Short mmCIF file of C-alpha atoms and ligand atoms in Angstrom, two decimals:
data_model
loop_
_atom_site.label_atom_id
_atom_site.label_comp_id
_atom_site.label_asym_id
_atom_site.label_seq_id
_atom_site.Cartn_x
_atom_site.Cartn_y
_atom_site.Cartn_z
CA MET A 8 21.47 41.85 28.83
CA ALA A 9 19.53 42.12 25.36
CA LYS A 10 16.10 41.18 25.39
CA GLN A 11 15.95 40.03 21.79
CA LEU A 12 17.96 37.30 20.43
CA THR A 13 18.37 36.96 16.46
CA ILE A 14 19.70 33.40 15.60
CA GLY A 15 20.73 33.12 12.04
CA LEU A 16 20.40 30.02 10.40
CA ILE A 17 22.97 29.60 7.68
CA LEU A 18 21.78 27.66 4.50
CA PRO A 19 19.23 25.23 5.73
CA ASP A 20 18.29 24.28 2.44
CA VAL A 21 21.80 22.75 1.78
CA LEU A 22 23.27 22.18 5.38
CA GLY A 23 20.02 20.84 6.65
CA THR A 24 20.53 16.98 5.93
CA TYR A 25 21.22 15.67 9.53
CA GLY A 26 18.96 17.46 11.75
CA ASP A 27 21.34 20.34 12.80
CA ASP A 28 18.92 23.02 12.21
CA GLY A 29 17.93 21.54 15.85
CA ASN A 30 20.80 23.39 17.06
CA ALA A 31 18.90 26.84 16.33
CA LEU A 32 15.63 25.57 18.06
CA VAL A 33 17.51 24.77 21.34
CA LEU A 34 19.26 28.25 21.33
CA ARG A 35 15.74 29.56 20.86
CA GLN A 36 14.36 27.64 23.45
CA ARG A 37 16.66 27.76 25.93
CA ALA A 38 16.62 31.80 25.23
CA ARG A 39 12.75 31.77 25.71
CA MET A 40 12.94 29.73 28.52
CA ARG A 41 14.83 32.46 30.20
CA GLY A 42 12.33 34.99 29.44
CA LEU A 43 13.92 36.17 26.28
CA ASP A 44 12.32 37.18 22.89
CA ALA A 45 14.42 34.95 20.46
CA GLU A 46 13.85 34.08 16.76
CA ILE A 47 15.46 32.36 13.92
CA ARG A 48 16.24 33.97 10.80
CA PRO A 49 17.10 31.30 8.14
CA PHE A 50 19.66 32.74 5.15
CA LEU A 51 18.63 30.32 1.94
CA LEU A 52 21.00 29.94 -0.75
CA THR A 53 18.67 32.67 -2.62
CA ASP A 54 19.32 35.28 0.61
CA GLU A 55 22.05 37.86 1.17
CA ILE A 56 23.56 36.65 4.31
CA THR A 57 23.80 39.73 6.61
CA ALA A 58 26.26 40.41 9.69
CA ASP A 59 23.40 41.62 12.18
CA CYS A 60 22.61 38.38 14.01
CA ASP A 61 23.54 37.58 17.67
CA VAL A 62 24.56 34.15 17.03
CA TYR A 63 24.66 31.96 13.88
CA THR A 64 24.62 28.23 13.50
CA LEU A 65 25.41 26.30 10.38
CA GLY A 66 25.27 22.47 9.79
CA GLY A 67 25.88 19.15 8.01
CA GLY A 68 25.39 18.29 4.56
CA GLU A 69 26.31 16.06 1.51
CA ASP A 70 29.40 16.61 -0.33
CA SER A 71 27.51 18.49 -3.35
CA ALA A 72 25.53 20.44 -1.23
CA GLN A 73 28.54 21.36 0.59
CA VAL A 74 29.82 23.07 -2.37
CA LEU A 75 27.02 25.05 -3.11
CA ALA A 76 27.34 26.05 0.66
CA ALA A 77 30.99 27.11 -0.09
CA GLU A 78 30.31 29.29 -3.02
CA ARG A 79 27.30 31.13 -1.21
CA LEU A 80 29.39 31.89 1.34
CA LYS A 81 32.12 33.46 -0.67
CA ALA A 82 29.43 35.25 -2.56
CA SER A 83 27.82 36.52 0.29
CA PRO A 84 30.28 37.05 3.09
CA GLY A 85 27.92 38.33 6.14
CA LEU A 86 29.15 35.18 7.92
CA GLN A 87 33.12 36.36 7.74
CA ARG A 88 31.84 40.13 8.96
CA ALA A 89 30.13 38.46 11.61
CA ALA A 90 33.47 36.38 12.54
CA ASP A 91 35.38 39.66 12.38
CA ASN A 92 32.95 41.37 14.73
CA GLY A 93 33.33 38.73 17.44
CA THR A 94 29.78 37.04 16.91
CA PRO A 95 29.36 33.54 18.22
CA ILE A 96 29.21 31.17 15.22
CA LEU A 97 28.52 26.95 15.70
CA ALA A 98 29.53 24.86 12.78
CA ILE A 99 28.77 21.14 12.53
CA CYS A 100 30.55 18.75 10.29
CA ALA A 101 30.16 20.00 6.70
CA GLY A 102 29.62 23.23 7.86
CA LEU A 103 33.45 22.70 10.21
CA GLN A 104 34.88 21.56 6.82
CA VAL A 105 33.38 24.83 4.74
CA LEU A 106 34.82 27.10 7.27
CA GLY A 107 38.05 25.37 6.96
CA HIS A 108 40.76 26.17 4.28
CA SER A 109 39.63 23.22 2.11
CA PHE A 110 37.73 20.17 1.77
CA ASN A 111 37.72 17.53 -0.98
CA ALA A 112 34.18 16.76 -3.00
CA ALA A 113 33.47 15.13 -6.02
CA GLY A 114 37.05 14.20 -6.24
CA ARG A 115 38.67 17.73 -6.34
CA SER A 116 39.90 20.06 -3.44
CA VAL A 117 37.29 22.98 -3.01
CA GLU A 118 38.25 26.15 -1.20
CA GLY A 119 36.47 27.06 2.22
CA ILE A 120 36.31 30.37 3.68
CA SER A 121 39.20 30.03 6.07
CA LEU A 122 37.56 31.09 9.13
CA ILE A 123 39.18 28.25 10.90
CA ASP A 124 42.62 26.81 10.41
CA ALA A 125 41.84 23.56 9.23
CA THR A 126 42.10 21.33 6.24
CA THR A 127 40.05 18.33 5.21
CA THR A 128 40.84 15.23 3.18
CA PRO A 129 39.19 12.33 2.56
CA LEU A 130 39.64 9.56 5.48
CA SER A 131 40.35 6.06 4.37
CA ALA A 132 36.87 4.74 5.95
CA ARG A 133 33.53 6.88 6.80
CA ALA A 134 33.65 7.59 10.45
CA ILE A 135 29.88 6.68 11.70
CA GLY A 136 28.75 6.56 15.28
CA GLU A 137 28.80 7.83 18.76
CA VAL A 138 31.43 10.09 19.77
CA THR A 139 32.07 11.56 23.05
CA THR A 140 35.29 13.75 24.15
CA THR A 141 36.73 15.53 26.97
CA PRO A 142 37.00 19.49 26.66
CA ALA A 143 40.01 20.39 25.42
CA THR A 144 39.74 23.94 26.38
CA ASP A 145 38.79 25.81 29.27
CA LEU A 146 35.11 27.17 27.70
CA LEU A 147 33.55 24.22 28.88
CA ALA A 148 33.73 21.92 32.15
CA GLU A 149 31.39 19.06 30.92
CA PRO A 150 32.03 15.92 28.49
CA LEU A 151 30.36 16.29 25.09
CA THR A 152 28.44 13.76 23.29
CA GLY A 153 27.30 13.52 19.61
CA PHE A 154 26.76 11.55 16.59
CA GLU A 155 29.50 11.67 13.79
CA ASN A 156 28.92 10.62 9.98
CA HIS A 157 31.53 11.67 7.69
CA MET A 158 34.20 10.95 5.12
CA GLY A 159 36.27 13.79 5.64
CA GLY A 160 39.28 13.78 7.97
CA THR A 161 40.37 17.38 9.47
CA VAL A 162 43.76 18.53 10.22
CA LEU A 163 44.21 21.76 12.59
CA GLY A 164 46.62 24.30 12.21
CA PRO A 165 48.24 26.06 14.80
CA ASP A 166 45.74 29.03 14.94
CA ALA A 167 42.83 26.58 15.72
CA GLN A 168 42.44 24.85 18.86
CA PRO A 169 40.65 21.47 19.32
CA LEU A 170 37.21 21.51 21.02
CA GLY A 171 37.51 18.20 22.78
CA ARG A 172 39.88 15.24 23.42
CA VAL A 173 38.17 12.17 21.83
CA THR A 174 36.97 9.04 24.42
CA ARG A 175 35.17 7.20 21.94
CA GLY A 176 34.73 7.49 18.25
CA VAL A 177 37.13 9.04 15.36
CA GLY A 178 36.63 12.56 15.83
CA ASN A 179 38.59 14.91 13.34
CA LEU A 180 40.74 12.16 11.66
CA ASP A 181 42.23 9.60 14.43
CA SER A 182 40.42 9.52 17.59
CA THR A 183 42.85 11.83 19.04
CA VAL A 184 41.03 15.45 18.98
CA GLU A 185 37.67 16.47 17.82
CA GLY A 186 36.48 19.81 16.74
CA ALA A 187 37.70 23.30 16.53
CA VAL A 188 37.77 26.56 18.37
CA GLN A 189 38.92 29.58 16.77
CA GLY A 190 38.00 33.20 17.67
CA SER A 191 34.45 33.38 17.96
CA VAL A 192 34.12 30.14 15.93
CA ILE A 193 33.07 26.72 17.58
CA ALA A 194 33.13 23.91 15.27
CA THR A 195 32.48 20.31 16.10
CA TYR A 196 31.78 16.81 13.53
CA MET A 197 28.92 16.29 16.72
CA HIS A 198 25.37 16.00 15.09
CA GLY A 199 22.67 14.79 17.46
CA PRO A 200 21.90 17.82 17.31
CA VAL A 201 24.96 18.89 19.59
CA LEU A 202 23.34 21.44 21.51
CA ALA A 203 20.18 19.38 22.28
CA ARG A 204 22.85 16.76 23.95
CA ASN A 205 25.23 19.52 25.32
CA PRO A 206 23.27 21.84 27.14
CA GLN A 207 26.28 23.48 28.50
CA LEU A 208 27.62 24.40 24.84
CA ALA A 209 24.30 26.01 24.19
CA ASP A 210 24.63 27.98 27.01
CA LEU A 211 28.00 29.13 26.38
CA LEU A 212 27.09 30.20 22.63
CA LEU A 213 23.83 31.96 24.42
CA ALA A 214 25.75 33.71 26.78
CA ARG A 215 28.26 35.10 24.28
CA ALA A 216 25.22 36.07 21.80
CA LEU A 217 23.94 37.87 24.99
CA GLY A 218 27.30 39.50 25.90
CA VAL A 219 27.41 38.18 29.37
CA ASP A 220 28.86 35.10 31.36
CA ALA A 221 27.34 31.64 31.36
CA ALA A 222 27.22 31.95 35.23
CA GLU A 223 24.48 34.89 34.61
CA LEU A 224 22.15 32.46 32.95
CA ALA A 225 19.39 31.27 34.69
CA PRO A 226 19.97 27.45 35.50
CA LEU A 227 17.52 25.19 33.57
CA GLU A 228 16.59 21.95 35.20
CA LEU A 229 15.78 19.72 32.47
CA ASP A 230 15.14 16.01 33.47
CA VAL A 231 14.98 14.77 29.79
CA VAL A 232 18.41 16.21 28.87
CA ASP A 233 19.84 14.77 31.97
CA ALA A 234 18.46 11.49 31.16
CA LEU A 235 19.49 11.62 27.41
CA ARG A 236 23.34 12.69 28.65
CA ALA A 237 23.45 9.62 31.20
CA GLU A 238 22.53 7.26 28.60
CA ARG A 239 25.19 8.35 25.45
CA LEU A 240 28.03 9.00 28.29
CA LYS A 241 27.73 5.81 30.35
N1 LIG B 319 30.35 15.74 3.52
C1 LIG B 319 30.95 15.84 4.55
C2 LIG B 319 31.73 14.53 4.70
O1 LIG B 319 31.28 13.34 4.74
C3 LIG B 319 30.11 16.12 5.67
C4 LIG B 319 29.33 15.08 6.41
C5 LIG B 319 28.31 15.84 6.92
O2 LIG B 319 28.11 16.98 7.49
N2 LIG B 319 27.87 14.65 7.95
O3 LIG B 319 32.94 14.44 5.52
#
């Protein structure tokens, strides 16, 4: 198992509005608690995005910030190369939208980078509140919990699979499915941060980053995480 883990945090200066940088902190902490040497490498708008991290996260953001993020990802395509290499990528909300084919911002349609087969257009009303799902893929066994806050509604094409089936909240569009899984990309509308609320998802990403099976990671007993999940999933 690799002893050194580098977590790429994509554009926290524009995609850091909703506390999703916390996902990188959770990955780092869960790695360190297992004795691994882990560091976070932020890629700001002015930085070249390189493809050499072990795992990447990108978070939510306002519409205008999201347009800047899309432009930067196109101009410096390290994340696309990382996806081609099979490196795990976690994308949240605006991050999900930007990784799709297109989304709406400032009244126009903006092209994403098409790492996921997903198209986003405005909902009739903003979706805000708790969202819970049951797994729609065999990657996970436990329900997922998060907080959603988005105006965009996303339709998945045939190359993307939903991450979960909605049991509470709106999810991608209409309270049926939530998130997307395609290749090494896992995307979700869940803030929280989602990895603080869903340790199983954090360990799936960590295991993929380390090139091992999640069952090979030493279990972590964290009562505070169990208490938070019990509160949010009741
Ligand atoms: N601006 C996007 C929307 O409203 C994403 C919001 C977010 O990242 N929370 O749909």
